[in-house]
Coordinates of C-alpha atoms and ligand atoms in Angstrom, one line a residue:
X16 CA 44.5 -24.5 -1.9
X17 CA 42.7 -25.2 1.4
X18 CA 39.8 -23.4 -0.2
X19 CA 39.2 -25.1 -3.3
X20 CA 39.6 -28.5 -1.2
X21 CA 37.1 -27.5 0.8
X22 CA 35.1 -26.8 -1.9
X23 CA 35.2 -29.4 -3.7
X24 CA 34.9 -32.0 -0.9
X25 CA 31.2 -29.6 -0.3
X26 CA 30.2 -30.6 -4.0
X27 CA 30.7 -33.8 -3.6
X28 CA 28.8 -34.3 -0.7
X29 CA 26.1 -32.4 -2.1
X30 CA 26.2 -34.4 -4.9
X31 CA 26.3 -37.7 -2.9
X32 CA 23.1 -36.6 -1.1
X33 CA 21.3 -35.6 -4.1
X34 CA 21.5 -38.9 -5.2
X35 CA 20.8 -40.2 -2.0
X36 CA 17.6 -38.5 -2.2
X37 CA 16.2 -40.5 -5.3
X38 CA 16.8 -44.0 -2.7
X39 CA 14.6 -42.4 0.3
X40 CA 11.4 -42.0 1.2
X41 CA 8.7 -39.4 2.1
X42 CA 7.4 -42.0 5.0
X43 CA 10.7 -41.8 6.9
X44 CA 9.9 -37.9 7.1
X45 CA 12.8 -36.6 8.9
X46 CA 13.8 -34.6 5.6
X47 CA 15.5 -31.3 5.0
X48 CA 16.0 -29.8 1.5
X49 CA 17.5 -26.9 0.8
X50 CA 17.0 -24.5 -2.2
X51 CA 19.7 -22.9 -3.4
X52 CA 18.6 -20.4 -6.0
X53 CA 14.7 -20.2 -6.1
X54 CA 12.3 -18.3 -8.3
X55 CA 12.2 -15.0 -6.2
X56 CA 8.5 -15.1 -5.8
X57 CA 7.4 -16.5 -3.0
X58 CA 11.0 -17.4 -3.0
X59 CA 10.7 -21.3 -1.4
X60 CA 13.9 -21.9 0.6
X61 CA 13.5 -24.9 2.4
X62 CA 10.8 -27.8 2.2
X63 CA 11.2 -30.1 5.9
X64 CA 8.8 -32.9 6.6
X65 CA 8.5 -34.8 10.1
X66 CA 7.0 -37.8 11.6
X67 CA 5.5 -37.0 14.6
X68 CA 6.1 -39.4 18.2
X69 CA 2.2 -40.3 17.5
X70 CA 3.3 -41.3 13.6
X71 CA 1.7 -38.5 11.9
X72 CA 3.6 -37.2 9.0
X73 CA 3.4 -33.3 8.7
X74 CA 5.6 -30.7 6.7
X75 CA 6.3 -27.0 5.8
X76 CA 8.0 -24.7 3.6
X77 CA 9.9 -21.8 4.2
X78 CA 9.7 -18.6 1.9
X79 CA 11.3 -15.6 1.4
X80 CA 7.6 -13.8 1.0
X81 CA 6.0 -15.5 3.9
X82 CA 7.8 -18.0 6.4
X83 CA 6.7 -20.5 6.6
X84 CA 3.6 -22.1 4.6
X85 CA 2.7 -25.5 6.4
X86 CA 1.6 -28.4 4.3
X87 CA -2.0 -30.0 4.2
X88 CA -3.9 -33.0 2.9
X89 CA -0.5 -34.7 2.6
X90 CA -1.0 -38.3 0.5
X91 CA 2.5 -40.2 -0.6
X92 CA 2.1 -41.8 -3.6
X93 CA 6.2 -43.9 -4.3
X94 CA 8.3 -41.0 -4.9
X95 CA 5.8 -37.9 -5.2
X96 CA 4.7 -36.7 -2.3
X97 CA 1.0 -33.8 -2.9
X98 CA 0.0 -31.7 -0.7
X99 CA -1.9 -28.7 -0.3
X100 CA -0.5 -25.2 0.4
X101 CA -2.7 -21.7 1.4
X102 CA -3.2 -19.5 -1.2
X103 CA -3.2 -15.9 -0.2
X104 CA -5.5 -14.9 -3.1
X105 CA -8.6 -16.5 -0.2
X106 CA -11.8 -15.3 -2.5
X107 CA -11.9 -17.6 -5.5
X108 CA -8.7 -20.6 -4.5
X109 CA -8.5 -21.1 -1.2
X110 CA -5.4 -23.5 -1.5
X111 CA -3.0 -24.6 -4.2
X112 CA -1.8 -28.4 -4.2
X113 CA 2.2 -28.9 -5.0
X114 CA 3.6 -31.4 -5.6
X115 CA 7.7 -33.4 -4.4
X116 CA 9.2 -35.1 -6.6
X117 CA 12.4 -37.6 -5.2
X118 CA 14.6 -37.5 -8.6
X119 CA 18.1 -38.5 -9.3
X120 CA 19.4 -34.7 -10.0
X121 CA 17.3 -33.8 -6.6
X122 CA 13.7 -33.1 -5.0
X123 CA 11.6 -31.4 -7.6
X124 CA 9.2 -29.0 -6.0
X125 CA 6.8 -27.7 -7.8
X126 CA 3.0 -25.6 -7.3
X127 CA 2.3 -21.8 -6.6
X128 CA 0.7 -19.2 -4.7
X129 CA -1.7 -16.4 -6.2
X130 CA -1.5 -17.6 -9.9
X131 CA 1.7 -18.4 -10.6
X132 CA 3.9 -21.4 -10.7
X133 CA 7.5 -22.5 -9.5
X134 CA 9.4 -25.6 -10.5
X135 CA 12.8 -25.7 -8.9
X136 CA 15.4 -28.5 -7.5
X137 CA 16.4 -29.0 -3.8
X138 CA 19.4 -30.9 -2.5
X139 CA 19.6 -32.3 1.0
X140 CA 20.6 -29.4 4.0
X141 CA 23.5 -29.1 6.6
X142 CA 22.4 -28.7 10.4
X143 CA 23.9 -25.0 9.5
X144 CA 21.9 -24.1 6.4
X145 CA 18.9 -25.5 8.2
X146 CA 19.6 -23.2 10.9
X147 CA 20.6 -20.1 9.0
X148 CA 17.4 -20.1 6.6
X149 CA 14.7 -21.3 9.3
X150 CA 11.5 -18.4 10.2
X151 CA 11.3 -17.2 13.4
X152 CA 7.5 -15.9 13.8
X153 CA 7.5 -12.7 15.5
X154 CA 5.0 -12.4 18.5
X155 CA 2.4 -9.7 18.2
X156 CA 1.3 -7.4 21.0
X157 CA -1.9 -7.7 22.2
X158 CA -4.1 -4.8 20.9
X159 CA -4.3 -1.4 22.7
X160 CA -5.3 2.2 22.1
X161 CA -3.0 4.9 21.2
X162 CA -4.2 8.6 21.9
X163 CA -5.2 11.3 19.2
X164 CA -2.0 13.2 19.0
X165 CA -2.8 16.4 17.0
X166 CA -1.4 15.6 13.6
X167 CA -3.5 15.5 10.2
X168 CA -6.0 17.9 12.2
X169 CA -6.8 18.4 8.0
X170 CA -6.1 15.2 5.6
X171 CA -2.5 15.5 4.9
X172 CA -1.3 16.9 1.4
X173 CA 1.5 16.1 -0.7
X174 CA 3.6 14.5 -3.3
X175 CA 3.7 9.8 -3.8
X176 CA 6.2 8.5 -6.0
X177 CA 4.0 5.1 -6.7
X178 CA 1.6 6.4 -9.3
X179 CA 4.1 7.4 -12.0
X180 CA 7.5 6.2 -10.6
X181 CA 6.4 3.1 -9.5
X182 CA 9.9 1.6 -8.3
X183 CA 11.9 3.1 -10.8
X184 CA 12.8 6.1 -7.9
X185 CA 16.1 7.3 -6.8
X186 CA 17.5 10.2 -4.0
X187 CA 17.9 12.4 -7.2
X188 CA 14.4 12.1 -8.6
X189 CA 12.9 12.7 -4.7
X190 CA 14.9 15.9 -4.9
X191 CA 13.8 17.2 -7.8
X192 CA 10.2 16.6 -7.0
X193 CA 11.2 18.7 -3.6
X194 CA 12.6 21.5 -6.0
X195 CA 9.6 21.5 -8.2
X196 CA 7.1 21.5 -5.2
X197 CA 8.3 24.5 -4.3
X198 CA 8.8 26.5 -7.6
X199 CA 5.5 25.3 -9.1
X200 CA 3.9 26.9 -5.6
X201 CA 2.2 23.8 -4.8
X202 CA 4.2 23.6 -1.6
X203 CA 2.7 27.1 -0.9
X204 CA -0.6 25.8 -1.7
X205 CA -0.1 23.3 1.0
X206 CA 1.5 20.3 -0.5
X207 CA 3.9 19.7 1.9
X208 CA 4.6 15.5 2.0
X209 CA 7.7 14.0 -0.5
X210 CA 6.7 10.6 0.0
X211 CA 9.0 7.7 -1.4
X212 CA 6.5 4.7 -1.7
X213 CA 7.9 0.8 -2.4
X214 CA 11.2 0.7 -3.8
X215 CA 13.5 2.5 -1.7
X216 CA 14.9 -0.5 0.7
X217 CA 17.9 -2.3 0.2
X218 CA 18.7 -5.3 2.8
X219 CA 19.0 -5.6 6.7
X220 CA 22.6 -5.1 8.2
X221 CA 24.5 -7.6 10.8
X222 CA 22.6 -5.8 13.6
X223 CA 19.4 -6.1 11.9
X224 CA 19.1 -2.7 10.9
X225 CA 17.1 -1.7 7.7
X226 CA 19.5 -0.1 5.3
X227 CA 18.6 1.9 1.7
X228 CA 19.4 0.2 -1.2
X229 CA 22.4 2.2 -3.5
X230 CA 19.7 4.7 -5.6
X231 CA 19.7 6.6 -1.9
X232 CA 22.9 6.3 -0.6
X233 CA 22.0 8.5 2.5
X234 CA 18.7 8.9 3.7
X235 CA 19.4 11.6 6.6
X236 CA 20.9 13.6 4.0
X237 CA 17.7 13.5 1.7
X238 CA 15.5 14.3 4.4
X239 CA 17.6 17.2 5.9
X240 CA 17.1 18.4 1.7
X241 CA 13.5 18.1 1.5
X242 CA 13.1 19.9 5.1
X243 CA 15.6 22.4 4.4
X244 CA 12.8 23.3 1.5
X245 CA 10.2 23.5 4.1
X246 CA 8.8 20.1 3.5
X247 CA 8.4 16.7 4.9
X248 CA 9.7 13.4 4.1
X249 CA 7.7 10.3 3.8
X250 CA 8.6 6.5 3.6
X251 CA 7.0 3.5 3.3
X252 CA 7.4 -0.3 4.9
X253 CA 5.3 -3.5 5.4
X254 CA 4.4 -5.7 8.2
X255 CA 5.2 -8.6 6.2
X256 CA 8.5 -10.3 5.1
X257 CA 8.1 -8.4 1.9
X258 CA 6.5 -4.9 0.4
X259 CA 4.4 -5.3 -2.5
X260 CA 7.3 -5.3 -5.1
X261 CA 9.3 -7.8 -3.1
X262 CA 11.6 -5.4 -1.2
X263 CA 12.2 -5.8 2.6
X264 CA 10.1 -5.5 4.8
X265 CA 9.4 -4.5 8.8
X266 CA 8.5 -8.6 9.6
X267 CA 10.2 -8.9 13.3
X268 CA 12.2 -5.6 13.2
X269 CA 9.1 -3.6 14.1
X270 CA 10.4 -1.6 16.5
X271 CA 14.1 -1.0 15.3
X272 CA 12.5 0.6 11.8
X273 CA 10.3 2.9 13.8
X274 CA 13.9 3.9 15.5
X275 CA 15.5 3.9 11.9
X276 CA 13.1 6.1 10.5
X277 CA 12.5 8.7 13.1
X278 CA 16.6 8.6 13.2
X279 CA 16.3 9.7 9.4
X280 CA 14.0 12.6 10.1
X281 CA 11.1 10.6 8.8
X282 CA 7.3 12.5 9.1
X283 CA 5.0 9.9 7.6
X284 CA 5.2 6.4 7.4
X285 CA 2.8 4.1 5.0
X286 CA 2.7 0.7 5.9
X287 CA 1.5 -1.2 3.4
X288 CA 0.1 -5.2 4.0
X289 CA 1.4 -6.8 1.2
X290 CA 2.7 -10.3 2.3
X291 CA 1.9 -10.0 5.2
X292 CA -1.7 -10.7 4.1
X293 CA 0.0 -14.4 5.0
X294 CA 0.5 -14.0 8.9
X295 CA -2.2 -11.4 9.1
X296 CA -5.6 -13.0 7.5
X297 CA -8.2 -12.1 10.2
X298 CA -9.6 -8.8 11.6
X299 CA -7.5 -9.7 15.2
X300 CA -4.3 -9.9 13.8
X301 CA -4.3 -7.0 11.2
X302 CA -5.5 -4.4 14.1
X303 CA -2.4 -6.1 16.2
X304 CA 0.1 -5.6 13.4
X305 CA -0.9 -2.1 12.5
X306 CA -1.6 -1.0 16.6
X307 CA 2.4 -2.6 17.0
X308 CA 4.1 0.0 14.4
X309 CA 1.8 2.7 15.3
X310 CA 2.9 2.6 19.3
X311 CA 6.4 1.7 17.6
X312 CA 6.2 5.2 16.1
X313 CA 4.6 6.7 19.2
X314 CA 7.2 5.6 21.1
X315 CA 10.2 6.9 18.8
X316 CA 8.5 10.5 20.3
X317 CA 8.7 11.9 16.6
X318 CA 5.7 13.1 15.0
X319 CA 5.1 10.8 12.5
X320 CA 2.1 10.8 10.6
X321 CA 0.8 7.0 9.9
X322 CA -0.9 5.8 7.0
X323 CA -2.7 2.5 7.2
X324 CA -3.0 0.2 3.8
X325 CA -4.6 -2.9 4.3
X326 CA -6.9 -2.1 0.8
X327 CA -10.0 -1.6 3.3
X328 CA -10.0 -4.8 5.3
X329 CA -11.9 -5.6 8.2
X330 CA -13.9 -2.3 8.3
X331 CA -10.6 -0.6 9.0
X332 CA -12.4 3.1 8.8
X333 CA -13.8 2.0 12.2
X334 CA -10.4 1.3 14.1
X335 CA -7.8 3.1 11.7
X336 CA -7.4 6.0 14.4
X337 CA -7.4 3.4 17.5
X338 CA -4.4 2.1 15.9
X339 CA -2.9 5.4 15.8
X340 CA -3.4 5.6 12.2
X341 CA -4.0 9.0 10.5
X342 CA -5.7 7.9 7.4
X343 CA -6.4 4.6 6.1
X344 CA -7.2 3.4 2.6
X345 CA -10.6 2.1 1.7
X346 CA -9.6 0.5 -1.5
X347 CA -8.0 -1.4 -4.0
X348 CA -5.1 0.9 -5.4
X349 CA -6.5 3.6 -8.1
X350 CA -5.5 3.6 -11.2
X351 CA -5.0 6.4 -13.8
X352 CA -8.5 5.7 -16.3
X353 CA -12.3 6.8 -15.4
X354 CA -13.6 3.7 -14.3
X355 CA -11.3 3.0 -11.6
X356 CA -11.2 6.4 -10.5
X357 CA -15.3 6.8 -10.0
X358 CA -15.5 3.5 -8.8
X359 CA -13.2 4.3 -6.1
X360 CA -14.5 7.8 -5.3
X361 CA -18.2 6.9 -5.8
X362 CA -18.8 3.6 -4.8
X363 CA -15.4 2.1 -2.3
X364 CA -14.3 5.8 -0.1
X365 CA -18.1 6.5 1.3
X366 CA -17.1 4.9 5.0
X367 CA -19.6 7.5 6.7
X368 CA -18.9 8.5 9.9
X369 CA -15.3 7.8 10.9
X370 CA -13.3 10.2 9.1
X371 CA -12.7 13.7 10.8
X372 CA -9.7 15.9 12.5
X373 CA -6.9 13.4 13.0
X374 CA -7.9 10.6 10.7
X375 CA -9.3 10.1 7.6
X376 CA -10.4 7.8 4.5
X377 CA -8.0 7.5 2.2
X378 CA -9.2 6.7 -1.6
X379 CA -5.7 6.5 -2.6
X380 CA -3.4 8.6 -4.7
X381 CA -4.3 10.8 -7.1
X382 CA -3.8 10.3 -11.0
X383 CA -4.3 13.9 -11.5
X384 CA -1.5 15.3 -14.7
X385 CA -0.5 11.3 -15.6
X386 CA -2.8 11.6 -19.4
X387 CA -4.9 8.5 -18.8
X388 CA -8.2 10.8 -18.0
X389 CA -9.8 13.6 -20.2
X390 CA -9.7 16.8 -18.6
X391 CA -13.5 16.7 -17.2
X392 CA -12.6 13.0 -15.6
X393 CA -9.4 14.9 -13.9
X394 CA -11.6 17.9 -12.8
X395 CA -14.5 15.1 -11.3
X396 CA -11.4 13.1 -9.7
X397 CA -10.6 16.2 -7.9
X398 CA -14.2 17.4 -6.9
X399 CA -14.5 13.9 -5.8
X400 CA -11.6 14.0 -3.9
X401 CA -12.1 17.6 -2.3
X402 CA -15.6 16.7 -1.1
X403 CA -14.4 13.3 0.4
X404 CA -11.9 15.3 2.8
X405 CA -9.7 12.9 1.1
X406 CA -5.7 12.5 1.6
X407 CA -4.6 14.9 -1.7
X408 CA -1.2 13.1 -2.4
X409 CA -0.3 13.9 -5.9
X410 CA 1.2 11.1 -8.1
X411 CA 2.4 12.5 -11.5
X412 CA 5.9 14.2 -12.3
X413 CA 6.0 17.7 -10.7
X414 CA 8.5 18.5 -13.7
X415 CA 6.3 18.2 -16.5
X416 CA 2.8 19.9 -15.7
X417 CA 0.5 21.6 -18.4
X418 CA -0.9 24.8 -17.2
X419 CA -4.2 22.7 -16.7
X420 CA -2.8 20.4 -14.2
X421 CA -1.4 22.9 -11.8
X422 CA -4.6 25.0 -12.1
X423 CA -6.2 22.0 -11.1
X424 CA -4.2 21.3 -8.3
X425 CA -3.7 24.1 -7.0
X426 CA -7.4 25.6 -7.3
X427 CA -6.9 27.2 -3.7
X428 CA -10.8 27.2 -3.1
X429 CA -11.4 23.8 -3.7
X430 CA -8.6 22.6 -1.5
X431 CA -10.1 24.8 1.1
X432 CA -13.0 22.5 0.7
X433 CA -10.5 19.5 0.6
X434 CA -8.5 21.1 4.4
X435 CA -12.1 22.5 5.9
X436 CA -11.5 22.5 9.5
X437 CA -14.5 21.0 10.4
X438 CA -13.5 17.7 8.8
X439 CA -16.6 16.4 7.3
X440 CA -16.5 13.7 4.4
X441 CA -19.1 15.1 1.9
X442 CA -21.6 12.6 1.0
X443 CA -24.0 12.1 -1.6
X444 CA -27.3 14.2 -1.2
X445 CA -29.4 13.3 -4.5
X446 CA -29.4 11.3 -7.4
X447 CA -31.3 11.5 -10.3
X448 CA -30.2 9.1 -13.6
X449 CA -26.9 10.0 -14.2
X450 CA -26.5 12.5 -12.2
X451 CA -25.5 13.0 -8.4
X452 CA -25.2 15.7 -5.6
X453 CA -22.8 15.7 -2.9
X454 CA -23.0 17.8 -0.1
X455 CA -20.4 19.1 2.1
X456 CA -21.3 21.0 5.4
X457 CA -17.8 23.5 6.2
X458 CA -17.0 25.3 8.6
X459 CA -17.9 28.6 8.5
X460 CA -21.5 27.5 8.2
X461 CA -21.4 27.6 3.9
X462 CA -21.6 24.1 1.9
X463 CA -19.6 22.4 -0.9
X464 CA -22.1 21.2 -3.3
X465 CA -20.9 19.4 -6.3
X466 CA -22.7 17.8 -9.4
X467 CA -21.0 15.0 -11.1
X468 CA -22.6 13.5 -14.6
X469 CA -21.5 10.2 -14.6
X470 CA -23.1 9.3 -17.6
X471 CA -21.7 9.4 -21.1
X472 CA -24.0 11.8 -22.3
X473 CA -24.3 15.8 -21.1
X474 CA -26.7 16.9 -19.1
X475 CA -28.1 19.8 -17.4
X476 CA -28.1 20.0 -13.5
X477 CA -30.1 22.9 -11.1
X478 CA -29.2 22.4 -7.4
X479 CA -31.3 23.8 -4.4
X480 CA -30.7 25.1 -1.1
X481 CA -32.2 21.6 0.1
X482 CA -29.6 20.2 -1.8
X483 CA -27.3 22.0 0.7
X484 CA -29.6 21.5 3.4
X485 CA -30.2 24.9 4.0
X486 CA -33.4 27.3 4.2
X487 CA -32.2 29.8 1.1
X488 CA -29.4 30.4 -0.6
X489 CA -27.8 34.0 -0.5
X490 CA -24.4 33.7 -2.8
X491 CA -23.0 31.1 -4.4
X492 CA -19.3 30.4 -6.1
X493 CA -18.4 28.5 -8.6
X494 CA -15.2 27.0 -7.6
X495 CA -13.8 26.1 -10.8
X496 CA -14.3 29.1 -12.6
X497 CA -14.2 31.4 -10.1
X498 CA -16.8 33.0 -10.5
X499 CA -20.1 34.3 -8.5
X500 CA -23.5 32.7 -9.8
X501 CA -27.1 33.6 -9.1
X502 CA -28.4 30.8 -6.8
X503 CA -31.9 30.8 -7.4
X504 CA -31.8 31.1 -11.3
X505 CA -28.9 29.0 -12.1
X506 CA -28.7 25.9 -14.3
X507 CA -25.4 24.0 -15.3
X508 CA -24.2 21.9 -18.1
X509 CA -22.7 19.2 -17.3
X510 CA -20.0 17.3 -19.9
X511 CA -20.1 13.4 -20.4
X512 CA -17.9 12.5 -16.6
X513 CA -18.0 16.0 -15.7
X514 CA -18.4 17.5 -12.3
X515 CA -19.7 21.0 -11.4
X516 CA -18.5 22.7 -7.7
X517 CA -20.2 25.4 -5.8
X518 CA -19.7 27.0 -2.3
X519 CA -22.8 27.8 -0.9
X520 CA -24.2 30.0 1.7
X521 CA -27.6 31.1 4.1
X522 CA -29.4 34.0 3.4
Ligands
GLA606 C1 0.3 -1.6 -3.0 C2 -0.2 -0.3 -2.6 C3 0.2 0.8 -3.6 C4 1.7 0.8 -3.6 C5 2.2 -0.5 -4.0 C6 3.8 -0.6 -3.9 O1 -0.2 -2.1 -4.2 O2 -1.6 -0.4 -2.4 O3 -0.4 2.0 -3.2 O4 2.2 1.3 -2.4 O5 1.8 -1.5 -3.1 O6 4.3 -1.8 -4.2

């Protein structure tokens, strides 16, 4: 009975003050609306506006995505109130302008960030709301240098759940892609990462700790499963409020998830920017934000191999490792279709110089065994791949491969050019119309030399011991046949997005 008094007496207060609200004005400032239920992106919680000692009126918002999102250009004009807001989206709309609407059924809010629009209806918030719902920024650190540690002495190898999976993942479908590492042999091949990308986060507890959401009810128990198959575990968080599919994310609990995870038995962490693109917009902050979780993860004392995606901001091939990262995408994510595949591979990856023993470019997942790529596109994706001492991370569904896609993946001699301890990105040598050498010096003193046709048309392709950079060629393999060629004599026909590798060798 005492309940439903109380509740009641609530409603109408709330109701009194969202009357109230139609009577003031945005001069007073001095307001603070709460939103109960708002469209989930970016998830607008709380609109407060002041006026200042010196009379200048100011405001903010407060989102779930992004804290809060202060207010620009603000002109009053009776009951609407415009202002500006930042738009993360930077390259073609700097800002958005919203708009505050004093009604009779509330304060209507309405404008957007990146694209889309929200419209919703606040009502006037208690000292305690205010309080519960208000951002606290989270300080960085300023930047240092973590050590090289050892790990990813070869670019790491292994399994992502994003590419085919997207968020639809769950601790039973991780397993299974740990059983079917292992009886397919790619494990044995040197797959050895189960990596569970967005999707797997549920909400923080009363002592701020990260929790799974219910599709893994026990994460130590999953990881202790995939070890126990002699594999590794991998997870994946954001600096930001929110991961790119709206989940939790590492935003002020930095530290605590780094503990969390290497609790779990965690091996590789990719952090991906997502929202927090809004607190992280210049080349300072991101290198602060990704140096914090990688001394975060130092300082847990587990080997955890780091995986920086920032999408290739700020030059980040040149201070990936400083940040203790161990690869580092270049690019926008891949998709499973040519042209974003060769335009990634080709044109976004080549970041000369950088990449090597304990870090490495990272062109993103592979689409290899998904169907949106002919065979030949698959077999140049990768080629491309293996000669860019890329990350191989595989991103179909281990349970249903034709005998093409494991052959393809688990060609041993072109992931030895792929793991080559000398850790050399292979880079283009020649190009000639459609067609384009790569060269990629190994170890043991041979080359990788591939020939792609990126054209639509075949063609024919010869390649020299200058291609390889070396006096004269003595043997030479073909990698995806297996089989020896003469290396003086021989031509090669090359299919419409077709790639040709050899391993090359002195006289
Ligand atoms: C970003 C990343 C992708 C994937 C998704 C998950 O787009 O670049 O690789 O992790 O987020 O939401």
């Amino acid at each position: 009975m005492r309940h439903i008094l109380l509740v009641i007496t609530a409603c109408i207060l709330a109701l009194t003050g969202t009357a109230a609200l139609a009577q003031q004005s945005f001069d007073a400032g001095g307001m603070r609306i709460v939103f109960d239920d708002p469209p989930s992106y970016p998830g607008v919680r709380l609109l407060e506006m002041r006026r200042a000692a010196d009379g200048g009126l100011s405001g903010k918002l407060t989102s779930d995505w992004y804290g809060d999102m202060p207010m620009s250009n603000l002109a009053i004009d009776g009951k609407v109130l415009r202002f500006d807001v930042r738009n993360i989206n930077t390259r073609d709309m700097p800002t958005r302008r919203w708009t505050a609407t004093l009604t009779d059924k509330g304060l209507l809010l309405q404008g957007g960030v990146w694209h889309s629009d929200v419209r919703q209806i606040g009502r006037p918030a208690s000292a305690e709301e205010y309080a519960a719902l208000a951002y606290h920024e989270a300080p960085l650190p300023p930047l240092g240098t973590i050590a090289p540690d050892g790990l990813a002495a070869t670019p790491p190898m292994g399994w992502s759940s994003w590419n085919k999976f997207a968020e639809h993942i769950d601790d039973k479908t991780i397993r299974a892609m740990a059983d079917a590492m292992v009886s397919s042999g790619l494990r044995d091949a040197g797959y050895v990462y189960v990596n569970i990308d967005d999707g797997w986060q549920g909400t923080r507890g009363p002592d701020g700790e990260l929790r799974p959401n219910a599709k893994f009810p026990d994460m130590k128990a999953l990881a202790d499963y995939v070890h126990g198959k002699g594999l590794k575990l991998g997870l994946y968080s954001s600096p930001g409020l929110k991961t790119c599919a709206g989940y939790t994310g590492s935003y002020g609990h930095v530290a605590q998830d780094a503990k969390t995870f290497a609790r779990w038995g965690v091996d590789y962490l990719k952090y991906d920017l997502c929202s927090g693109e809004w607190q992280y917009a210049d080349a300072d902050t991101v290198k602060r934000t990704y140096y914090e979780m990688g001394a975060a993860l130092k300082a847990t004392g587990r080997p955890i191999v780091y995986s920086l995606c920032q999408y290739g901001r700020f030059e980040v091939a040149s201070w990936g490792r400083s940040v203790g990262g161990h690869l580092w995408r270049t690019t926008g994510d891949i998709t499973d279709d040519y042209a974003k595949m060769s335009e990634i591979g080709f044109e976004r990856n080549p970041k000369f110089g950088h990449a090597g023993p304990g870090g490495w470019n990272d062109p993103d997942m592979l689409e290899v065994g998904n169907g949106g790529m002919s065979r030949d596109e698959y077999i140049t994706h990768m080629t491309l791949w293996a000669m860019s001492a890329a990350p191989l991370l595989m991103g179909h569904d281990l349970r249903e491969m034709d005998d093409f896609t494991l052959r393809a993946l688990k060609n041993r001699d072109v992931i030895a050019v792929d793991q080559d301890a000398l850790g050399v990105q292979g880079k283009p040598v020649r190009k000639d119309g459609a067609l384009e050498i790569w060269a990629k010096p190994l170890k043991d003193g041979s080359v990788a030399l591939a020939a792609f046709n990126r054209g639509d048309k075949p063609l024919t392709a010869s390649l020299s011991a200058h291609d390889a950079g070396l006096g004269a060629l003595s043997a030479a393999r073909d990698l995806w046949s297996g089989k020896a060629v003469d290396p003086a004599a021989a031509t090669f026909d090359l299919p419409p997005h077709g790639a040709l590798m050899l391993r090359v060798s002195a006289r």
